[in-house]
Short mmCIF file of N, CA and C in Angstrom, two decimals:
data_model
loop_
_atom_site.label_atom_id
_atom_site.label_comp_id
_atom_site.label_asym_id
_atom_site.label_seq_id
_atom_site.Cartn_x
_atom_site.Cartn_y
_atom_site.Cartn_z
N UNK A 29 11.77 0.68 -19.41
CA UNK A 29 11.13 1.93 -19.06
C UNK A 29 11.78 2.47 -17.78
N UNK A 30 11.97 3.94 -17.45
CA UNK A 30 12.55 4.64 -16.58
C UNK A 30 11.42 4.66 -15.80
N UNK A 31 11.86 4.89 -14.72
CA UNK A 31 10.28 5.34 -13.54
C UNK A 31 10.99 6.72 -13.29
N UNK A 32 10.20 7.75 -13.58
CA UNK A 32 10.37 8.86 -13.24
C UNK A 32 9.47 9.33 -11.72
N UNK A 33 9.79 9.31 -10.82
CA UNK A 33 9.24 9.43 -9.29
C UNK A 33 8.44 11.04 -9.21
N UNK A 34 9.09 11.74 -9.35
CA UNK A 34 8.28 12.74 -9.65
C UNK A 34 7.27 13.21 -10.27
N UNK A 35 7.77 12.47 -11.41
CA UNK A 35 6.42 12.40 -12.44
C UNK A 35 5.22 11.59 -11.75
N UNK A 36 5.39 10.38 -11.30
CA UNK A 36 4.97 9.55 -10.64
C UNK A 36 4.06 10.36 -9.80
N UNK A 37 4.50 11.29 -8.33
CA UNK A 37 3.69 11.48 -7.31
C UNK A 37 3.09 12.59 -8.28
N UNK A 38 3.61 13.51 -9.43
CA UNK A 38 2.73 14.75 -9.83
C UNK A 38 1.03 13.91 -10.35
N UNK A 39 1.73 12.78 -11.24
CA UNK A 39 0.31 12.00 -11.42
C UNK A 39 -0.43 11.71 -10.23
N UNK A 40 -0.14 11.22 -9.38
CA UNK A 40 -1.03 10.65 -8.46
C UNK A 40 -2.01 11.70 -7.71
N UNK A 41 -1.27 12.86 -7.70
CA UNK A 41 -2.06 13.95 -6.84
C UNK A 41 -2.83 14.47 -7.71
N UNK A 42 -2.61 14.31 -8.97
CA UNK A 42 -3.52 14.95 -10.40
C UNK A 42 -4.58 13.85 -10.04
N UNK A 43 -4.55 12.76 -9.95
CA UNK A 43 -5.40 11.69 -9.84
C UNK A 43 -6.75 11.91 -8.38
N UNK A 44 -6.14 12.26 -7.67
CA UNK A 44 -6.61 12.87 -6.25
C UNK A 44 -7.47 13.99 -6.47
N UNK A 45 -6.83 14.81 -7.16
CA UNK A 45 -7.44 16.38 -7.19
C UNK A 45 -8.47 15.65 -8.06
N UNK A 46 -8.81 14.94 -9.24
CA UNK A 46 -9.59 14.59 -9.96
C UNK A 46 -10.89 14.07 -9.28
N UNK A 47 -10.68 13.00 -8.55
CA UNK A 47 -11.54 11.45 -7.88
C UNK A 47 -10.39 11.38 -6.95
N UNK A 48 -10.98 11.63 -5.66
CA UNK A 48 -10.75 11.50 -4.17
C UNK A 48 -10.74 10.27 -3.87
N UNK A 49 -11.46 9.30 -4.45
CA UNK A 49 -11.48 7.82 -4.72
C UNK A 49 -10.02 7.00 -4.85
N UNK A 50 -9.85 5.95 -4.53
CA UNK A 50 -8.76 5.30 -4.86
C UNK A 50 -8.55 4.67 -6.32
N UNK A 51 -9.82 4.91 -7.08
CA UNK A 51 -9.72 4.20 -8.23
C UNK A 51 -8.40 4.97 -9.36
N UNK A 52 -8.25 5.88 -9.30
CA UNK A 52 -7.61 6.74 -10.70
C UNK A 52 -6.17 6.37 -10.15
N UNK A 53 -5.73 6.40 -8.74
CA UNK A 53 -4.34 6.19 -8.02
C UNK A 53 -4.13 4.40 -8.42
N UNK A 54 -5.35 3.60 -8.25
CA UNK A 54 -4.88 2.57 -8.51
C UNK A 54 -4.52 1.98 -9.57
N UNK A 55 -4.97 2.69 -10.74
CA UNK A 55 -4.94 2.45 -12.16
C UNK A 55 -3.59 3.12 -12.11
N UNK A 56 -2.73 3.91 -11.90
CA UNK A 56 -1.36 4.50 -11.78
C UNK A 56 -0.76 3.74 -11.36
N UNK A 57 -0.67 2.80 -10.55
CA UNK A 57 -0.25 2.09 -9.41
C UNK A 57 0.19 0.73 -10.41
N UNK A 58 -1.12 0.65 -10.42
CA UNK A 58 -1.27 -1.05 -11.46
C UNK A 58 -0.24 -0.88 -12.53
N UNK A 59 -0.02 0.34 -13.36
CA UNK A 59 0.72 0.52 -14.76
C UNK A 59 2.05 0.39 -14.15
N UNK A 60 2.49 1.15 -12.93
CA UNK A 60 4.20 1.00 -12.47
C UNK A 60 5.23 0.19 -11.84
N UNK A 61 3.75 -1.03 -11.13
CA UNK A 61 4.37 -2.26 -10.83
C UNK A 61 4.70 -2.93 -11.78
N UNK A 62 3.51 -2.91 -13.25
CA UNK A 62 3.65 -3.88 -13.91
C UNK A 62 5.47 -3.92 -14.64
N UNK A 63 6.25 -2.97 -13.92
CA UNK A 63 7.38 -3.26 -14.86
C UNK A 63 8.71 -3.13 -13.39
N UNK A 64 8.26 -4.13 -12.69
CA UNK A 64 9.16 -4.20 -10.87
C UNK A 64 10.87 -3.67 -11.48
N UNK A 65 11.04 -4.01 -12.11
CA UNK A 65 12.66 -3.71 -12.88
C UNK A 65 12.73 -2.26 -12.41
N UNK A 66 11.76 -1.29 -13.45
CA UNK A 66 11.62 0.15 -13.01
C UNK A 66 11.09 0.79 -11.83
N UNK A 67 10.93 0.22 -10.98
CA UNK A 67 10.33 0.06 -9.76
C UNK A 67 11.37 0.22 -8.75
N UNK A 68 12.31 -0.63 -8.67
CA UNK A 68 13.78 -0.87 -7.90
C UNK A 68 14.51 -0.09 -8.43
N UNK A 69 14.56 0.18 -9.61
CA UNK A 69 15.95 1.26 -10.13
C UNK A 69 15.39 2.57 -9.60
N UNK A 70 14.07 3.16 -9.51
CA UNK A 70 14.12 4.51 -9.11
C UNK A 70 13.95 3.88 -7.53
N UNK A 71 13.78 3.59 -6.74
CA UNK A 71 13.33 3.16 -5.15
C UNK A 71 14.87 2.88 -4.30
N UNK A 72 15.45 2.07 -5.31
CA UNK A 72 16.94 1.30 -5.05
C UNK A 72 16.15 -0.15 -4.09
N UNK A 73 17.34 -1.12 -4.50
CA UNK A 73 17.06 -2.19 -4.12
C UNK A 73 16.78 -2.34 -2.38
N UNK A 74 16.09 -3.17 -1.86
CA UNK A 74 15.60 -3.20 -0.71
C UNK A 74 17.03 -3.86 0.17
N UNK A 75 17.62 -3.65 1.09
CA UNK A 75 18.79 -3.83 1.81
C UNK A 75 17.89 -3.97 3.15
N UNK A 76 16.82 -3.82 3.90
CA UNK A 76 16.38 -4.15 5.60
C UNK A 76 15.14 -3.86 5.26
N UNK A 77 14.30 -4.20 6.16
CA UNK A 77 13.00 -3.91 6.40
C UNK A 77 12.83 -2.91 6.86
N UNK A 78 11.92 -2.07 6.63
CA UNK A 78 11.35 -0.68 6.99
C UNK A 78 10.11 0.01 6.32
N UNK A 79 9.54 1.01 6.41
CA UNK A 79 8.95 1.84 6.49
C UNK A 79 9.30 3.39 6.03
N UNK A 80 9.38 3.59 4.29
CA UNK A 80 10.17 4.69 4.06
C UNK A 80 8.96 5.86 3.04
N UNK A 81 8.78 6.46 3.53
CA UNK A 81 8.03 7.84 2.84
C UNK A 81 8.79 8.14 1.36
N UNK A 82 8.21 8.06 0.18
CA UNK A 82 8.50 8.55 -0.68
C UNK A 82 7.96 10.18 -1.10
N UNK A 83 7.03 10.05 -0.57
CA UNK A 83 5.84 11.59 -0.64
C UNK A 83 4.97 11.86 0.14
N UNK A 84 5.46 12.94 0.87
CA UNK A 84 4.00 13.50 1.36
C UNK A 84 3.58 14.95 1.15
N UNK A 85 2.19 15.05 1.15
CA UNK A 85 1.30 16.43 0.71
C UNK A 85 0.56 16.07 1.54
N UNK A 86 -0.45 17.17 1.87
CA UNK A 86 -2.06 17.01 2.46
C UNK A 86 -3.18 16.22 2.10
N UNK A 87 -2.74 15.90 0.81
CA UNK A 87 -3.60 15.07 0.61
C UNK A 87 -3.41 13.61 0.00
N UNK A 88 -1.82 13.20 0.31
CA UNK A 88 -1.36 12.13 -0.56
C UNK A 88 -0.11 11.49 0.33
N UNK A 89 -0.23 10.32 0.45
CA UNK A 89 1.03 9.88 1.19
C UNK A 89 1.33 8.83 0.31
N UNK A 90 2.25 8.31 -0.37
CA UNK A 90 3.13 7.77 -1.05
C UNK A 90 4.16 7.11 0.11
N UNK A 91 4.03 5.52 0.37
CA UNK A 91 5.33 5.05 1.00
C UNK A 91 5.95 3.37 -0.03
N UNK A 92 6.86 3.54 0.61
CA UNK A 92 7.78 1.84 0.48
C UNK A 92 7.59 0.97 1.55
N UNK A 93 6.68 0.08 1.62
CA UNK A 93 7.29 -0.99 2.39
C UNK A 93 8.00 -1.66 2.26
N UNK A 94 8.69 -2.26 3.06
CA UNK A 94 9.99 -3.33 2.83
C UNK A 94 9.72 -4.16 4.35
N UNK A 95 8.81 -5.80 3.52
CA UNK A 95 8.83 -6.57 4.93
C UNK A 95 9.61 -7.61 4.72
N UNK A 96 10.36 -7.93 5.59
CA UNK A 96 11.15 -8.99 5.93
C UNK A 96 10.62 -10.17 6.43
N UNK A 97 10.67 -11.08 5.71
CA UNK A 97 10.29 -12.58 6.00
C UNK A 97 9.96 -12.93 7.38
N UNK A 98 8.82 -13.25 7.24
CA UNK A 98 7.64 -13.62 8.53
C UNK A 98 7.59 -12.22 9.76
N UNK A 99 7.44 -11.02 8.77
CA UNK A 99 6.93 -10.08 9.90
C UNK A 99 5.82 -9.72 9.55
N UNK A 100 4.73 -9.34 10.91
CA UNK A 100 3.35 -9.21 10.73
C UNK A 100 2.92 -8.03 11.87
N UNK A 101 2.13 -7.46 11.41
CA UNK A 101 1.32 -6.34 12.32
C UNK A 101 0.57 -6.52 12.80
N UNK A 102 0.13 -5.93 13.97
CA UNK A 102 -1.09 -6.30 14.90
C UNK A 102 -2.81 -5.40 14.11
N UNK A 103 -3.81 -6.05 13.74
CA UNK A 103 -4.78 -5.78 13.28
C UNK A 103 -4.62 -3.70 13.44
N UNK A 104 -5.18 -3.47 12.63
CA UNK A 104 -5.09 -2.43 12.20
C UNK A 104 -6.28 -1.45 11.14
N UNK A 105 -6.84 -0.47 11.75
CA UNK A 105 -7.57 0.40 10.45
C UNK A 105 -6.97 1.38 9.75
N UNK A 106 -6.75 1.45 8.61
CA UNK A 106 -6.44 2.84 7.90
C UNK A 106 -6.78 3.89 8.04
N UNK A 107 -8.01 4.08 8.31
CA UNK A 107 -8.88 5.22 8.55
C UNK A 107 -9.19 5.83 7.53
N UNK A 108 -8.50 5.12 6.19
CA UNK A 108 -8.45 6.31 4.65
C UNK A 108 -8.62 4.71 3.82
N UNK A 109 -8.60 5.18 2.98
CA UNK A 109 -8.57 4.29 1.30
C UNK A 109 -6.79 4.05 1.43
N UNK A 110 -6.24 2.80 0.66
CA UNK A 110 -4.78 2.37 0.91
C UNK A 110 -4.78 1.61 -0.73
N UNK A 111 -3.97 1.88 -1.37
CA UNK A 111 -3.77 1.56 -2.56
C UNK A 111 -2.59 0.41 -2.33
N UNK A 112 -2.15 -0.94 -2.78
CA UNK A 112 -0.93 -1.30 -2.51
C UNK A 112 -0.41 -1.82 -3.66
N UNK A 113 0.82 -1.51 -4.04
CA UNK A 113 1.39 -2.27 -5.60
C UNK A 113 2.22 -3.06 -4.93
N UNK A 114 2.40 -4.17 -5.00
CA UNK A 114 3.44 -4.79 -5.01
C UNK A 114 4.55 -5.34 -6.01
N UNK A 115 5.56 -4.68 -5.51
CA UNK A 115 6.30 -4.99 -7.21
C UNK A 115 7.34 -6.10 -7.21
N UNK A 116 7.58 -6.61 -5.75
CA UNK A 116 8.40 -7.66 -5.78
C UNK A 116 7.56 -8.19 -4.78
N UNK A 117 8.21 -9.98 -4.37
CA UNK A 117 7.49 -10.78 -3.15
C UNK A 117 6.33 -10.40 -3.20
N UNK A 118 5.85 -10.79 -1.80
CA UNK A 118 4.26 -11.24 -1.63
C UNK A 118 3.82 -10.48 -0.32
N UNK A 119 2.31 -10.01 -0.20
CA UNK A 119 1.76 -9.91 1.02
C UNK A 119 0.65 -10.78 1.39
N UNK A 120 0.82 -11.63 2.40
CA UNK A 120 0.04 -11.71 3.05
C UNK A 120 -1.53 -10.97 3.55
N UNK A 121 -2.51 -11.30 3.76
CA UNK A 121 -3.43 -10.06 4.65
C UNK A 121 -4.21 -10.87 5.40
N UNK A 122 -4.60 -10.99 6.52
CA UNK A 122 -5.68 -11.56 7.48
C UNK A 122 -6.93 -10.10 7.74
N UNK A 123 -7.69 -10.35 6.98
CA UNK A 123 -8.93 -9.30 7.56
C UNK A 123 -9.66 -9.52 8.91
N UNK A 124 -9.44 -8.85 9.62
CA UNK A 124 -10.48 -8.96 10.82
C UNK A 124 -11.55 -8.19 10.83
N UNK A 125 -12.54 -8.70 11.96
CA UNK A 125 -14.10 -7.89 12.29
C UNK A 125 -14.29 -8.11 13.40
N UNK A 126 -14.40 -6.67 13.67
CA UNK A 126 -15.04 -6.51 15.29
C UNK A 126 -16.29 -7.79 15.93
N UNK A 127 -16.10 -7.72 16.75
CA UNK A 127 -17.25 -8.24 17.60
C UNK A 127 -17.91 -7.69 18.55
N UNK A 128 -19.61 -8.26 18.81
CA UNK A 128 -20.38 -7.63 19.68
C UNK A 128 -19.58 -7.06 20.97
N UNK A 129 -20.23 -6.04 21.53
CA UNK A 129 -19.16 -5.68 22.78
C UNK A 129 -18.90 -6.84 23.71
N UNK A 130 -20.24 -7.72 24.12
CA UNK A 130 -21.02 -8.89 24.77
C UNK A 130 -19.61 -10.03 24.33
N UNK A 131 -19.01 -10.29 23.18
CA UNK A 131 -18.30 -10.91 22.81
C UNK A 131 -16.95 -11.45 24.10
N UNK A 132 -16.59 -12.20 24.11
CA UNK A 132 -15.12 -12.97 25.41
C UNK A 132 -13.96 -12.07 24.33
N UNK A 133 -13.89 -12.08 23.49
CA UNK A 133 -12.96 -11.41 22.22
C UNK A 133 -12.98 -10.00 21.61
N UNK A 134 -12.32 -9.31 21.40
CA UNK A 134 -12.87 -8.05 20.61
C UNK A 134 -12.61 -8.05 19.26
N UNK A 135 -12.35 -9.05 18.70
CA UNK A 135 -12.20 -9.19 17.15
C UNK A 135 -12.22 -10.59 16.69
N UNK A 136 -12.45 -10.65 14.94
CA UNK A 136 -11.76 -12.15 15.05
C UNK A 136 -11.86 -12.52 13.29
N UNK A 137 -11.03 -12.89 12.87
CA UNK A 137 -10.55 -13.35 11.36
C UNK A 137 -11.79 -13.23 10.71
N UNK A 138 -11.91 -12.78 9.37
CA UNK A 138 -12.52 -12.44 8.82
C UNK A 138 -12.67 -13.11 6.96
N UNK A 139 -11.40 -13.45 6.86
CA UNK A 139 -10.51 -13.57 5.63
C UNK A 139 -9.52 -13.62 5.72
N UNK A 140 -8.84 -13.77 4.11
CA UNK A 140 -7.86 -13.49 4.14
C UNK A 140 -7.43 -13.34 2.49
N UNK A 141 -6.03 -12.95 2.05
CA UNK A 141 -6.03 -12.80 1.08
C UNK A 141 -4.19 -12.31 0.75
N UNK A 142 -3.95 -12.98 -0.20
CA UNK A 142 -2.34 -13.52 -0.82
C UNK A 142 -2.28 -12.36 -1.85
N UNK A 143 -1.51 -10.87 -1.79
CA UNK A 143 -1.33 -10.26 -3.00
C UNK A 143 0.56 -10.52 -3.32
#
């Protein structure tokens, strides 16, 4: 199967305009990993780690991550709903949760979870 990218973000924002929800994007999401082959041929193969925008609109941001073996971010909120496919390798996730203000700490592990 071809991944057509365009087609791709026209769905996703059809999905948006529909249910503002992450559910209809993730069901899109789920169908285009399931074939990582077509995934890399429209994206191109990953050569460094980075942070690359495939789409943006007002109401839709579409990116690539590309992490490089044992890199990690400092705790973090989205502020939005975050859909993630992974179509090759693995992520990691450590969930954190705030703590009382009263707390010696201002956060602290929560979970975790292997996608």
């Amino acid at each position: 199967m071809m991944l057509d990218l365009d087609a791709f973000f026209a769905e996703c924002e059809d999905a948006v305009a529909q249910d503002p929800s992450h559910k209809s994007v993730h069901e899109i999401l789920a169908r285009v990993v399931s074939d990582p082959g077509a995934v890399l041929a429209a994206v191109g193969e990953p050569r460094q780690a980075g942070l690359n925008a495939l789409y943006q609109s007002p109401g839709l941001t579409i990116l690539n991550l590309v992490w490089g073996p044992g890199m990690t971010i400092m705790p973090h909120d989205h502020g939005m709903w975050a859909v993630i496919g992974i179509y090759t390798g693995r992520e990691d996730n450590i969930f954190w949760r705030r703590l009382p203000s009263d707390a010696t700490r201002g956060i602290e592990a929560a979970g975790a979870r292997s996608l």
